[in-house]
Tab-separated table of C-alpha atoms and ligand atoms in Angstrom:
chain	number	residue	atom	x	y	z
A	1	MET	CA	117.530	100.284	122.433
A	2	ILE	CA	115.396	97.285	121.453
A	3	LYS	CA	116.965	95.256	118.631
A	4	PRO	CA	114.259	94.015	116.247
A	5	ILE	CA	116.774	91.984	114.220
A	6	PHE	CA	120.398	90.913	114.516
A	7	LYS	CA	122.800	88.362	113.156
A	8	ASP	CA	124.863	86.104	115.394
A	9	GLN	CA	127.321	83.575	113.977
A	10	ASN	CA	125.394	81.724	111.271
A	11	ASP	CA	121.887	82.678	112.296
A	12	VAL	CA	119.594	85.676	112.104
A	13	TYR	CA	117.470	86.467	115.158
A	14	ILE	CA	114.192	88.359	114.944
A	15	LEU	CA	112.133	89.736	117.791
A	16	ASP	CA	108.827	87.926	117.202
A	17	GLN	CA	106.374	90.814	117.040
A	18	THR	CA	103.312	88.573	116.979
A	19	LEU	CA	104.040	87.715	120.619
A	20	LEU	CA	104.440	91.294	121.862
A	21	PRO	CA	103.690	92.737	124.335
A	22	ASP	CA	103.077	89.494	126.259
A	23	LYS	CA	106.396	87.867	125.467
A	24	VAL	CA	109.786	89.192	124.385
A	25	HIS	CA	111.078	86.276	122.353
A	26	TYR	CA	113.825	86.189	119.759
A	27	GLN	CA	113.266	83.586	117.087
A	28	LYS	CA	116.278	82.005	115.474
A	29	CYS	CA	116.126	81.957	111.665
A	30	SER	CA	118.767	79.574	110.299
A	31	GLN	CA	117.359	79.201	106.805
A	32	ALA	CA	116.052	81.571	104.149
A	33	LYS	CA	112.610	79.998	104.365
A	34	ASP	CA	112.394	80.917	108.078
A	35	LEU	CA	112.697	84.581	107.138
A	36	VAL	CA	110.198	84.285	104.274
A	37	LYS	CA	107.701	82.867	106.768
A	38	ALA	CA	108.542	85.491	109.427
A	39	ILE	CA	107.880	88.334	106.954
A	40	LYS	CA	104.621	86.818	105.655
A	41	GLU	CA	103.303	86.160	109.143
A	42	LEU	CA	104.236	89.628	110.524
A	43	GLN	CA	106.766	88.302	113.021
A	44	VAL	CA	108.905	91.018	111.449
A	45	ARG	CA	106.964	93.892	109.934
A	46	GLY	CA	107.240	97.563	109.065
A	47	ALA	CA	108.535	98.644	105.667
A	48	PRO	CA	112.226	99.316	106.466
A	49	LEU	CA	112.580	96.261	108.710
A	50	ILE	CA	111.177	93.788	106.189
A	51	GLY	CA	113.702	95.140	103.681
A	52	ILE	CA	116.588	94.360	106.021
A	53	ALA	CA	115.085	90.983	106.966
A	54	ALA	CA	114.905	90.111	103.255
A	55	ALA	CA	118.530	91.218	102.798
A	56	PHE	CA	119.652	88.803	105.516
A	57	GLY	CA	117.261	86.177	104.133
A	58	ILE	CA	118.609	86.226	100.587
A	59	THR	CA	122.124	85.972	102.016
A	60	LEU	CA	121.101	82.796	103.848
A	61	ALA	CA	119.600	81.536	100.569
A	62	ILE	CA	122.914	81.980	98.744
A	63	LYS	CA	124.702	80.228	101.596
A	64	GLU	CA	122.325	77.274	101.192
A	65	PHE	CA	122.921	77.001	97.442
A	66	GLN	CA	124.215	73.558	96.427
A	67	GLY	CA	124.008	73.595	92.614
A	68	GLU	CA	126.564	74.066	89.836
A	69	PRO	CA	128.276	77.503	89.700
A	70	ALA	CA	126.386	78.375	86.500
A	71	GLU	CA	123.082	77.892	88.307
A	72	ILE	CA	123.701	80.400	91.084
A	73	LYS	CA	122.453	83.417	89.109
A	74	PRO	CA	119.003	82.027	88.170
A	75	TYR	CA	118.760	80.688	91.737
A	76	PHE	CA	119.423	84.197	93.103
A	77	TYR	CA	116.579	85.633	90.986
A	78	GLN	CA	114.203	82.889	92.039
A	79	GLN	CA	114.977	83.662	95.708
A	80	LYS	CA	114.721	87.396	95.093
A	81	ASP	CA	111.177	86.915	93.688
A	82	CYS	CA	110.271	84.736	96.595
A	83	PHE	CA	111.206	87.502	99.098
A	84	ALA	CA	109.780	90.321	96.941
A	85	ASN	CA	106.395	88.572	96.841
A	86	THR	CA	106.093	88.165	100.601
A	87	ARG	CA	104.551	91.630	101.068
A	88	PRO	CA	103.724	93.580	97.910
A	89	THR	CA	103.043	97.127	99.191
A	90	ALA	CA	106.266	98.117	100.982
A	91	VAL	CA	108.737	99.200	98.303
A	92	ASN	CA	111.620	99.102	100.803
A	93	LEU	CA	111.581	95.347	100.298
A	94	CYS	CA	112.424	95.727	96.563
A	95	TRP	CA	114.901	98.502	97.359
A	96	ALA	CA	116.813	96.251	99.777
A	97	LEU	CA	116.744	93.296	97.380
A	98	GLN	CA	118.084	95.506	94.585
A	99	ARG	CA	121.012	96.524	96.765
A	100	MET	CA	121.688	92.870	97.461
A	101	GLU	CA	121.415	92.082	93.747
A	102	LYS	CA	124.064	94.700	92.970
A	103	VAL	CA	126.636	93.246	95.396
A	104	PHE	CA	125.741	89.710	94.337
A	105	LEU	CA	126.394	90.503	90.662
A	106	GLU	CA	129.586	92.400	91.476
A	107	SER	CA	130.967	89.406	93.390
A	108	ILE	CA	129.514	86.565	91.310
A	109	ASN	CA	132.906	85.377	90.051
A	110	GLN	CA	134.519	85.239	93.490
A	111	GLY	CA	133.131	81.900	94.692
A	112	GLN	CA	130.199	81.140	96.963
A	113	GLU	CA	131.970	81.755	100.273
A	114	SER	CA	133.140	85.239	99.267
A	115	ILE	CA	129.765	86.142	97.780
A	116	VAL	CA	128.110	85.239	101.075
A	117	LYS	CA	130.613	87.313	103.093
A	118	ILE	CA	130.076	90.343	100.834
A	119	MET	CA	126.300	89.980	101.022
A	120	GLU	CA	126.416	89.619	104.813
A	121	GLN	CA	128.445	92.812	105.015
A	122	GLU	CA	125.954	94.657	102.818
A	123	ALA	CA	123.008	93.542	104.970
A	124	GLU	CA	124.894	94.722	108.095
A	125	ASN	CA	125.619	98.057	106.374
A	126	MET	CA	121.954	98.506	105.587
A	127	LEU	CA	121.023	97.763	109.187
A	128	ARG	CA	123.479	100.349	110.519
A	129	GLU	CA	122.529	102.948	107.916
A	130	ASP	CA	118.825	102.511	108.686
A	131	ILE	CA	119.347	103.537	112.321
A	132	GLU	CA	121.483	106.524	111.273
A	133	LYS	CA	118.869	107.663	108.745
A	134	ASN	CA	116.116	107.429	111.340
A	135	LYS	CA	118.078	109.550	113.790
A	136	THR	CA	118.683	112.175	111.101
A	137	MET	CA	114.994	112.126	110.179
A	138	GLY	CA	114.088	112.516	113.835
A	139	GLU	CA	116.334	115.564	114.231
A	140	LEU	CA	114.984	117.189	111.070
A	141	GLY	CA	111.359	116.314	111.737
A	142	GLN	CA	111.255	117.530	115.325
A	143	GLU	CA	111.602	121.070	113.957
A	144	LEU	CA	107.980	120.759	112.818
A	145	ILE	CA	106.783	120.072	116.354
A	146	GLN	CA	105.736	122.943	118.593
A	147	LYS	CA	106.053	122.754	122.374
A	148	PRO	CA	103.967	121.242	123.995
A	149	SER	CA	102.370	118.988	121.393
A	150	SER	CA	99.925	116.132	121.468
A	151	ILE	CA	100.610	113.930	118.485
A	152	MET	CA	98.458	111.231	116.951
A	153	THR	CA	99.954	108.213	115.194
A	154	ILE	CA	98.745	104.921	113.748
A	155	CYS	CA	100.205	101.420	113.522
A	156	ASN	CA	103.867	101.176	114.508
A	157	ALA	CA	106.454	103.248	112.699
A	158	GLY	CA	109.009	102.917	115.459
A	159	THR	CA	112.054	100.883	116.375
A	160	LEU	CA	109.963	97.769	115.799
A	161	ALA	CA	109.258	98.757	112.189
A	162	THR	CA	112.881	99.631	111.433
A	163	CYS	CA	116.297	98.570	112.729
A	164	GLY	CA	116.082	101.144	115.495
A	165	TYR	CA	114.737	104.587	116.531
A	166	GLY	CA	111.872	104.562	114.018
A	167	THR	CA	110.504	106.969	111.422
A	168	ALA	CA	107.315	108.602	112.782
A	169	LEU	CA	108.276	107.512	116.309
A	170	GLY	CA	111.846	108.702	115.630
A	171	VAL	CA	110.491	112.226	115.099
A	172	ILE	CA	108.462	111.862	118.295
A	173	ARG	CA	111.550	110.574	120.176
A	174	SER	CA	113.657	113.537	119.044
A	175	ALA	CA	110.868	115.986	119.965
A	176	PHE	CA	110.459	114.285	123.352
A	177	LYS	CA	114.169	114.806	124.094
A	178	ARG	CA	113.487	118.531	123.684
A	179	ASN	CA	110.483	118.421	126.030
A	180	LYS	CA	108.110	119.161	123.178
A	181	ILE	CA	105.783	116.185	123.686
A	182	LYS	CA	102.765	116.408	125.951
A	183	LYS	CA	101.389	113.066	124.824
A	184	VAL	CA	101.083	110.611	121.965
A	185	TRP	CA	97.640	109.425	120.918
A	186	VAL	CA	97.971	105.896	119.561
A	187	THR	CA	95.180	104.331	117.541
A	188	GLU	CA	94.840	100.649	118.242
A	189	THR	CA	95.128	99.726	114.519
A	190	ARG	CA	92.840	96.816	113.785
A	191	PRO	CA	92.990	94.165	112.522
A	192	VAL	CA	96.270	93.064	114.118
A	193	LEU	CA	96.687	95.895	116.614
A	194	GLN	CA	100.195	97.168	115.864
A	195	GLY	CA	99.262	100.412	117.692
A	196	ALA	CA	97.905	98.790	120.837
A	197	ARG	CA	100.429	95.972	121.020
A	198	LEU	CA	103.622	97.489	119.639
A	199	THR	CA	103.576	101.308	119.692
A	200	VAL	CA	102.212	101.492	123.229
A	201	TRP	CA	104.853	98.986	124.409
A	202	GLU	CA	107.646	100.825	122.638
A	203	LEU	CA	106.697	104.303	123.865
A	204	MET	CA	106.170	103.102	127.430
A	205	GLN	CA	109.679	101.601	127.428
A	206	ASP	CA	110.962	105.144	126.788
A	207	ASN	CA	108.572	106.778	129.302
A	208	ILE	CA	106.922	108.818	126.539
A	209	PRO	CA	103.348	109.642	127.658
A	210	VAL	CA	100.874	107.657	125.591
A	211	THR	CA	97.091	107.379	125.436
A	212	LEU	CA	95.500	104.502	123.544
A	213	ILE	CA	92.234	104.906	121.633
A	214	THR	CA	90.290	102.610	119.353
A	215	ASP	CA	90.459	103.530	115.667
A	216	ASN	CA	86.935	104.945	115.576
A	217	MET	CA	87.704	107.501	118.319
A	218	ALA	CA	90.303	109.476	116.357
A	219	ALA	CA	88.001	112.092	114.752
A	220	TYR	CA	86.271	112.756	118.069
A	221	VAL	CA	89.613	113.334	119.830
A	222	MET	CA	90.613	115.752	117.051
A	223	LYS	CA	87.254	117.578	117.261
A	224	LYS	CA	87.843	118.102	120.971
A	225	GLY	CA	91.035	120.005	120.140
A	226	LEU	CA	93.290	117.382	121.709
A	227	VAL	CA	95.597	116.777	118.729
A	228	ASP	CA	98.230	119.236	117.474
A	229	CYS	CA	99.500	117.142	114.575
A	230	VAL	CA	99.417	113.640	113.091
A	231	ILE	CA	102.633	111.806	112.163
A	232	VAL	CA	102.606	108.498	110.318
A	233	GLY	CA	105.097	106.238	108.532
A	234	ALA	CA	104.807	105.027	104.946
A	235	ASP	CA	105.156	101.845	102.916
A	236	ARG	CA	105.420	103.464	99.500
A	237	ILE	CA	105.298	107.043	98.250
A	238	ALA	CA	104.338	107.617	94.593
A	239	ALA	CA	105.958	110.299	92.414
A	240	ASN	CA	103.145	112.758	93.166
A	241	GLY	CA	103.345	112.236	96.954
A	242	ASP	CA	100.343	109.889	97.327
A	243	THR	CA	101.309	107.662	100.246
A	244	ALA	CA	100.504	104.052	101.102
A	245	ASN	CA	100.472	103.302	104.803
A	246	LYS	CA	98.581	101.098	107.254
A	247	ILE	CA	94.847	100.848	106.642
A	248	GLY	CA	93.164	103.675	108.549
A	249	THR	CA	95.795	106.277	107.696
A	250	TYR	CA	93.564	107.793	105.000
A	251	ALA	CA	90.724	108.192	107.505
A	252	LEU	CA	93.115	109.979	109.896
A	253	ALA	CA	94.231	112.313	107.089
A	254	LEU	CA	90.604	113.149	106.197
A	255	ALA	CA	89.772	113.862	109.812
A	256	ALA	CA	92.945	115.921	110.270
A	257	LYS	CA	92.078	118.034	107.197
A	258	ALA	CA	88.548	118.617	108.484
A	259	HIS	CA	89.938	119.888	111.781
A	260	ASN	CA	92.845	121.898	110.361
A	261	ILE	CA	95.431	119.654	111.975
A	262	PRO	CA	98.820	119.271	110.212
A	263	PHE	CA	99.437	115.810	108.791
A	264	PHE	CA	103.051	114.663	108.402
A	265	VAL	CA	104.609	111.529	106.857
A	266	ALA	CA	108.077	110.359	107.962
A	267	ALA	CA	109.861	107.908	105.666
A	268	PRO	CA	113.358	107.232	104.343
A	269	ILE	CA	114.271	107.728	100.677
A	270	SER	CA	114.001	103.942	100.214
A	271	THR	CA	110.211	104.324	100.614
A	272	PHE	CA	109.891	106.605	97.564
A	273	ASP	CA	108.887	104.942	94.317
A	274	PRO	CA	109.289	107.540	91.557
A	275	GLY	CA	108.455	104.872	88.971
A	276	ILE	CA	104.852	104.915	90.178
A	277	ALA	CA	102.980	108.052	89.114
A	278	THR	CA	100.142	108.083	91.641
A	279	GLY	CA	98.759	106.088	94.537
A	280	ASP	CA	96.293	104.369	92.186
A	281	ASP	CA	99.153	102.216	90.897
A	282	ILE	CA	100.458	101.113	94.302
A	283	PRO	CA	99.651	97.417	94.898
A	284	ILE	CA	97.638	96.977	98.065
A	285	GLU	CA	98.218	93.766	99.999
A	286	GLU	CA	95.087	91.869	101.009
A	287	ARG	CA	95.553	89.576	103.977
A	288	ASP	CA	93.851	86.537	105.450
A	289	CYS	CA	90.215	86.845	106.591
A	290	VAL	CA	91.184	85.339	109.918
A	291	GLU	CA	92.879	88.599	110.974
A	292	VAL	CA	89.488	90.355	110.871
A	293	ARG	CA	87.384	87.483	112.180
A	294	LYS	CA	89.567	87.027	115.241
A	295	ILE	CA	91.384	89.114	117.811
A	296	LYS	CA	94.422	87.383	119.308
A	297	GLY	CA	93.092	84.031	118.112
A	298	ILE	CA	89.584	84.497	119.535
A	299	ASN	CA	86.591	84.623	117.182
A	300	ILE	CA	84.654	87.882	117.388
A	301	THR	CA	82.126	87.158	114.640
A	302	HIS	CA	80.562	84.395	112.626
A	303	PRO	CA	83.519	82.135	111.739
A	304	GLU	CA	82.556	82.120	108.045
A	305	VAL	CA	81.464	85.710	107.480
A	306	GLU	CA	82.791	87.252	104.265
A	307	VAL	CA	85.667	89.587	105.043
A	308	PHE	CA	87.597	92.310	103.193
A	309	ASN	CA	91.074	92.803	104.633
A	310	PRO	CA	93.247	95.357	102.800
A	311	ALA	CA	96.388	95.937	104.862
A	312	PHE	CA	97.067	99.459	103.528
A	313	ASP	CA	95.325	102.480	102.090
A	314	ILE	CA	96.419	105.494	100.087
A	315	THR	CA	96.493	109.013	101.467
A	316	PRO	CA	96.236	111.460	98.552
A	317	HIS	CA	99.066	113.997	98.425
A	318	GLU	CA	96.656	116.940	98.964
A	319	PHE	CA	96.189	115.761	102.554
A	320	ILE	CA	99.900	115.724	103.403
A	321	ASP	CA	101.499	118.882	104.807
A	322	ALA	CA	105.075	117.585	104.846
A	323	ILE	CA	107.126	114.475	104.147
A	324	ILE	CA	110.136	114.110	106.409
A	325	CYS	CA	113.047	112.076	105.040
A	326	GLU	CA	116.737	111.795	105.918
A	327	LYS	CA	117.669	114.378	103.285
A	328	GLY	CA	115.257	117.048	104.478
A	329	ILE	CA	111.626	118.076	104.695
A	330	ILE	CA	109.480	118.127	101.571
A	331	ILE	CA	106.549	120.529	101.548
A	332	PRO	CA	103.846	120.963	98.891
A	333	PRO	CA	103.860	120.927	95.957
A	334	LEU	CA	105.058	117.433	96.809
A	335	GLN	CA	105.753	116.211	93.270
A	336	GLU	CA	108.335	118.969	92.675
A	337	GLY	CA	109.755	118.579	96.179
A	338	ILE	CA	110.153	114.808	95.784
A	339	ASN	CA	111.839	115.246	92.418
A	340	ALA	CA	114.283	117.751	93.842
A	341	MET	CA	115.017	115.583	96.909
A	342	LEU	CA	115.609	112.427	94.861
A	343	SER	CA	117.936	114.191	92.461
A	344	ARG	CA	120.168	115.371	95.344
A	345	GLY	CA	123.344	113.278	95.744
B	401	MRU	O1	101.561	95.661	108.156
B	401	MRU	P1	102.696	96.360	108.814
B	401	MRU	O2	102.664	96.275	110.300
B	401	MRU	O3	104.023	95.964	108.228
B	401	MRU	O4	102.472	97.894	108.425
B	401	MRU	C1	103.419	98.842	108.841
B	401	MRU	C2	103.058	100.231	108.508
B	401	MRU	O5	102.068	100.510	107.884
B	401	MRU	C3	104.069	101.271	108.891
B	401	MRU	O6	103.445	102.479	109.172
B	401	MRU	C4	105.045	101.472	107.723
B	401	MRU	O7	105.589	100.264	107.328
B	401	MRU	C5	106.121	102.427	108.059
B	401	MRU	S1	107.196	101.759	109.248
B	401	MRU	C6	108.504	102.777	109.539
């Protein structure tokens, strides 16, 4: 299995996703600021993976601390904010940082070296647990897939967006093992092409049949009767089930509804944000104009044209037929289902 992130000795290594599929290159991150930059620039991306990257990053930050013992706590919070602000939509980032905060506070009186060891262990635990959760989600979610199915997905909610196996692609992987998958339709996912560059690469590594389309072809492919269901990942799920995911997901949900095609979301519990009532309150990251003006560094328009570049959109809960998480499958009414799932131990 591809490793999107790992720690070796004193350094953290990330598979640089901006270079895929042309180059498989692991970048060494020796300092916290390297990981802040890697998250901002999408070298590591995908909601669960940026959470784990931040967990390793804040551990490096504590290791770098050189102040008086009394200053370590405010320093931790300053670093926590720095990581939390890298990408505002994915709530997994805050979830991971909160876990790190808990172990930091529990060990604060043990001296810097011990704090770092405990934090390193927690980041490793989160990495291992993420893969386990994805496998569980895959097993549960594949029950929703009929044989033989053609499934449409957007962006990359696979190994490359997690620590391994994936969320939406985890469900597809588990269904594929049971010979339920005829093919996966992958939308290219402008502006930065996570579908074309990452999902295609990842599925082809596993010999899962894949057909690439541009984003504007999705409704036509559905109309032709070539899609049995849509499965996507999520960056944040509000209390009522409204779901933030890669820009273009909402359009897929609308088209799926119009064609009576089931629309499923696969996401771990760490993606739920019960403190946010509806999707209207989810912060949507807006990214640099350059991502829209260029494709792989080449200008495709007037270099100064005004650009709007929201990285995510909100799919209203009415368009979602099921949310698959590691604790089970939530079906409408989603608000009640989410409440019940989150209150389980
Ligand atoms: O901007 P990205 O590439 O980080 O966006 C990723 C997505 O939208 C994924 O679908 C989401 O994070 C779920 S990943 C398991």
